XYZ file of C-alpha atoms in Angstrom:
230
model
C 162.498 119.072 117.177
C 158.559 117.240 115.476
C 157.043 115.215 116.155
C 155.591 111.781 114.239
C 152.198 110.646 113.179
C 151.631 107.677 116.438
C 151.067 104.397 114.544
C 147.437 103.139 113.916
C 147.124 99.887 114.682
C 146.427 96.914 112.445
C 142.468 96.302 112.812
C 142.197 100.008 112.401
C 142.893 99.286 108.555
C 140.917 95.795 108.931
C 138.141 97.968 110.199
C 138.026 100.567 107.966
C 138.348 98.293 104.680
C 135.049 96.788 106.064
C 133.530 99.647 105.697
C 133.847 101.114 102.223
C 130.782 101.464 100.947
C 130.352 99.513 96.661
C 130.658 101.806 94.032
C 128.247 103.254 91.554
C 129.319 102.064 88.566
C 129.282 98.225 91.010
C 125.348 99.158 91.654
C 124.443 99.558 88.365
C 126.376 95.903 86.833
C 124.303 94.387 89.251
C 121.003 95.853 88.404
C 121.877 95.318 84.456
C 122.138 91.223 85.347
C 118.924 91.016 86.785
C 117.092 93.057 84.641
C 118.712 90.200 81.585
C 117.911 87.301 83.967
C 114.420 89.470 84.631
C 114.297 89.114 80.345
C 115.545 85.242 79.958
C 113.007 84.495 82.588
C 110.136 86.072 80.228
C 111.686 85.100 77.209
C 111.806 81.392 77.892
C 107.788 81.481 79.238
C 106.734 83.391 76.264
C 108.458 80.350 73.953
C 107.066 78.118 76.303
C 103.851 79.659 76.235
C 104.174 79.590 72.078
C 105.469 75.145 71.525
C 102.098 74.496 74.106
C 99.349 76.257 71.875
C 101.110 75.488 69.332
C 101.445 71.489 69.786
C 98.840 70.600 72.487
C 97.708 67.093 72.361
C 94.104 67.258 71.108
C 91.663 64.951 70.747
C 90.440 62.933 67.593
C 87.058 65.313 65.962
C 84.531 62.321 64.756
C 81.413 63.099 62.042
C 79.560 60.061 61.139
C 78.238 60.587 57.113
C 76.245 57.545 56.718
C 74.360 54.551 57.793
C 72.923 52.114 55.979
C 72.134 48.074 57.437
C 72.125 46.263 53.771
C 71.233 43.210 54.866
C 68.439 42.782 57.143
C 65.880 39.974 58.474
C 62.741 39.859 61.084
C 62.359 36.268 63.348
C 60.004 34.963 65.823
C 60.690 38.355 67.499
C 64.141 39.287 66.601
C 66.327 40.899 63.932
C 69.239 40.545 62.436
C 71.177 42.729 60.163
C 74.396 43.782 59.028
C 75.503 47.243 59.987
C 77.417 49.387 58.403
C 78.553 52.835 59.215
C 80.892 55.862 57.250
C 82.768 58.431 59.848
C 85.567 60.748 59.256
C 88.341 60.896 61.565
C 90.237 64.428 61.789
C 93.548 65.084 64.051
C 93.699 68.280 64.656
C 96.909 68.503 66.110
C 100.611 69.103 63.968
C 102.207 66.533 64.950
C 100.383 62.367 63.569
C 98.419 60.485 65.022
C 98.823 57.302 66.356
C 95.229 54.935 66.742
C 94.753 51.595 68.405
C 92.224 50.162 69.979
C 89.164 52.118 68.570
C 86.255 50.407 68.118
C 82.425 50.315 67.165
C 79.546 49.000 69.240
C 76.094 48.757 68.808
C 73.616 49.118 71.007
C 69.663 48.160 71.470
C 67.133 49.081 74.454
C 70.298 50.163 76.398
C 72.137 46.475 76.313
C 74.435 45.930 73.510
C 74.035 43.463 70.880
C 77.178 43.582 68.423
C 80.756 45.702 68.248
C 84.127 45.364 66.454
C 87.593 46.432 66.479
C 89.076 48.754 64.566
C 92.514 48.069 63.100
C 95.590 50.535 64.440
C 96.518 52.873 61.915
C 97.870 56.458 62.082
C 96.821 59.594 60.958
C 99.290 62.121 59.295
C 99.070 66.197 60.978
C 96.605 68.019 60.368
C 94.369 65.638 58.014
C 91.268 63.128 57.794
C 90.935 59.627 57.584
C 87.497 58.197 56.367
C 86.960 54.987 58.849
C 84.132 52.417 56.906
C 83.080 49.967 59.145
C 80.710 47.254 58.827
C 80.130 44.011 61.041
C 76.956 41.373 61.315
C 74.803 41.845 64.482
C 72.698 38.538 65.464
C 70.043 37.558 66.440
C 68.164 40.324 69.519
C 64.409 40.239 70.471
C 62.530 42.821 69.834
C 59.537 45.341 71.448
C 56.046 44.178 70.287
C 54.600 46.475 67.821
C 52.767 48.232 70.759
C 56.107 49.417 72.560
C 57.445 50.425 68.937
C 54.600 52.540 68.767
C 55.047 53.940 72.268
C 58.432 55.450 71.400
C 58.655 59.227 69.545
C 57.957 59.305 65.795
C 60.192 62.522 64.887
C 63.014 61.193 63.999
C 65.573 63.777 64.115
C 68.130 64.411 60.867
C 71.056 65.888 61.246
C 72.654 68.411 58.304
C 74.162 65.414 56.504
C 70.865 64.002 56.018
C 70.480 60.642 55.476
C 71.455 58.330 53.142
C 71.088 58.930 49.047
C 68.806 55.788 48.802
C 66.707 56.923 51.599
C 66.772 60.200 50.069
C 65.312 58.673 47.179
C 63.208 56.112 48.732
C 61.234 58.819 50.385
C 60.970 61.091 48.135
C 59.601 58.371 45.460
C 56.909 57.332 49.017
C 52.960 58.361 46.972
C 52.582 57.919 50.933
C 51.649 61.711 53.214
C 54.450 62.585 55.646
C 52.500 62.409 58.050
C 51.718 58.852 57.441
C 55.698 58.085 57.373
C 55.721 59.946 60.873
C 53.250 57.500 62.529
C 54.932 54.109 61.605
C 56.470 52.057 63.874
C 60.560 52.445 64.207
C 62.972 50.519 65.973
C 65.487 52.726 68.093
C 69.630 51.577 67.861
C 72.650 53.265 69.552
C 76.352 53.665 67.334
C 79.398 54.485 69.508
C 82.123 55.096 67.569
C 85.159 55.217 69.954
C 89.093 56.606 68.375
C 92.044 56.256 70.771
C 95.650 56.697 70.416
C 98.197 58.640 70.691
C 100.490 61.946 69.757
C 103.884 62.328 70.772
C 104.247 66.568 70.478
C 107.868 67.182 69.332
C 109.382 63.827 69.414
C 109.497 63.585 72.948
C 106.461 64.134 75.179
C 103.992 61.978 74.259
C 100.107 62.621 75.027
C 96.968 60.322 75.301
C 93.932 61.206 73.144
C 90.464 60.234 73.592
C 87.607 60.345 71.414
C 83.784 59.399 70.624
C 81.141 59.713 69.145
C 77.475 58.483 69.661
C 74.708 58.471 67.143
C 71.109 57.151 67.471
C 69.086 56.006 64.805
C 65.523 54.614 63.201
C 65.394 51.713 61.540
C 62.383 50.775 60.385
C 60.997 47.705 61.753
C 59.544 46.245 58.399
C 62.972 46.151 56.098
C 65.411 47.650 57.614
C 65.090 51.149 56.390
C 67.589 54.389 58.152
C 64.589 56.988 58.518
C 67.352 59.275 59.849
C 70.150 59.561 62.214
C 71.527 62.228 64.792
C 74.518 62.470 66.454
């Protein structure tokens, strides 16, 4: 008489199922998912870097092109004049630049002698806007001739050069160049500050600010602008 195989307890089947190794197809599927996830992360990082390079906010570029003092008065050791400055402001961003709280300041001897606020406006992406400012600087005390003569006589002029009428006056002046350089020079400083904000992708707003300082050489006798550097 044949003997039947002994019955195994249920715990044996549970242990056998728990010790079953995953098939090769399951491993390849998990590896494919990991590679796909890594590719998506790299693509998202590359897209974010490209957007940052294209739309990252940058401060405007300021260039002063002309400075003039059309009205100039000297009395009792003080001077008063009308200060005019023409500057170009370029927006290097792809998005428009909304500027506000911009101002122009004029200083002499380390102290401010006049200032004005520039009206708010907007500069399109990649565009350049010209800002012509003019205001009256009230009378302020200046140094005597001895102090003026002690200042450096040579005024460095940038590539843009002085105003056209100044160049014509220098060419028509019969005095030698050496005598012109020895003439007293009054130096004033101008500070143009442009503040604003750039909205990137119509969502993110960034504040930007730029400033340009210029040293201007002025004849204390008649207010002629002898040159300027920025």
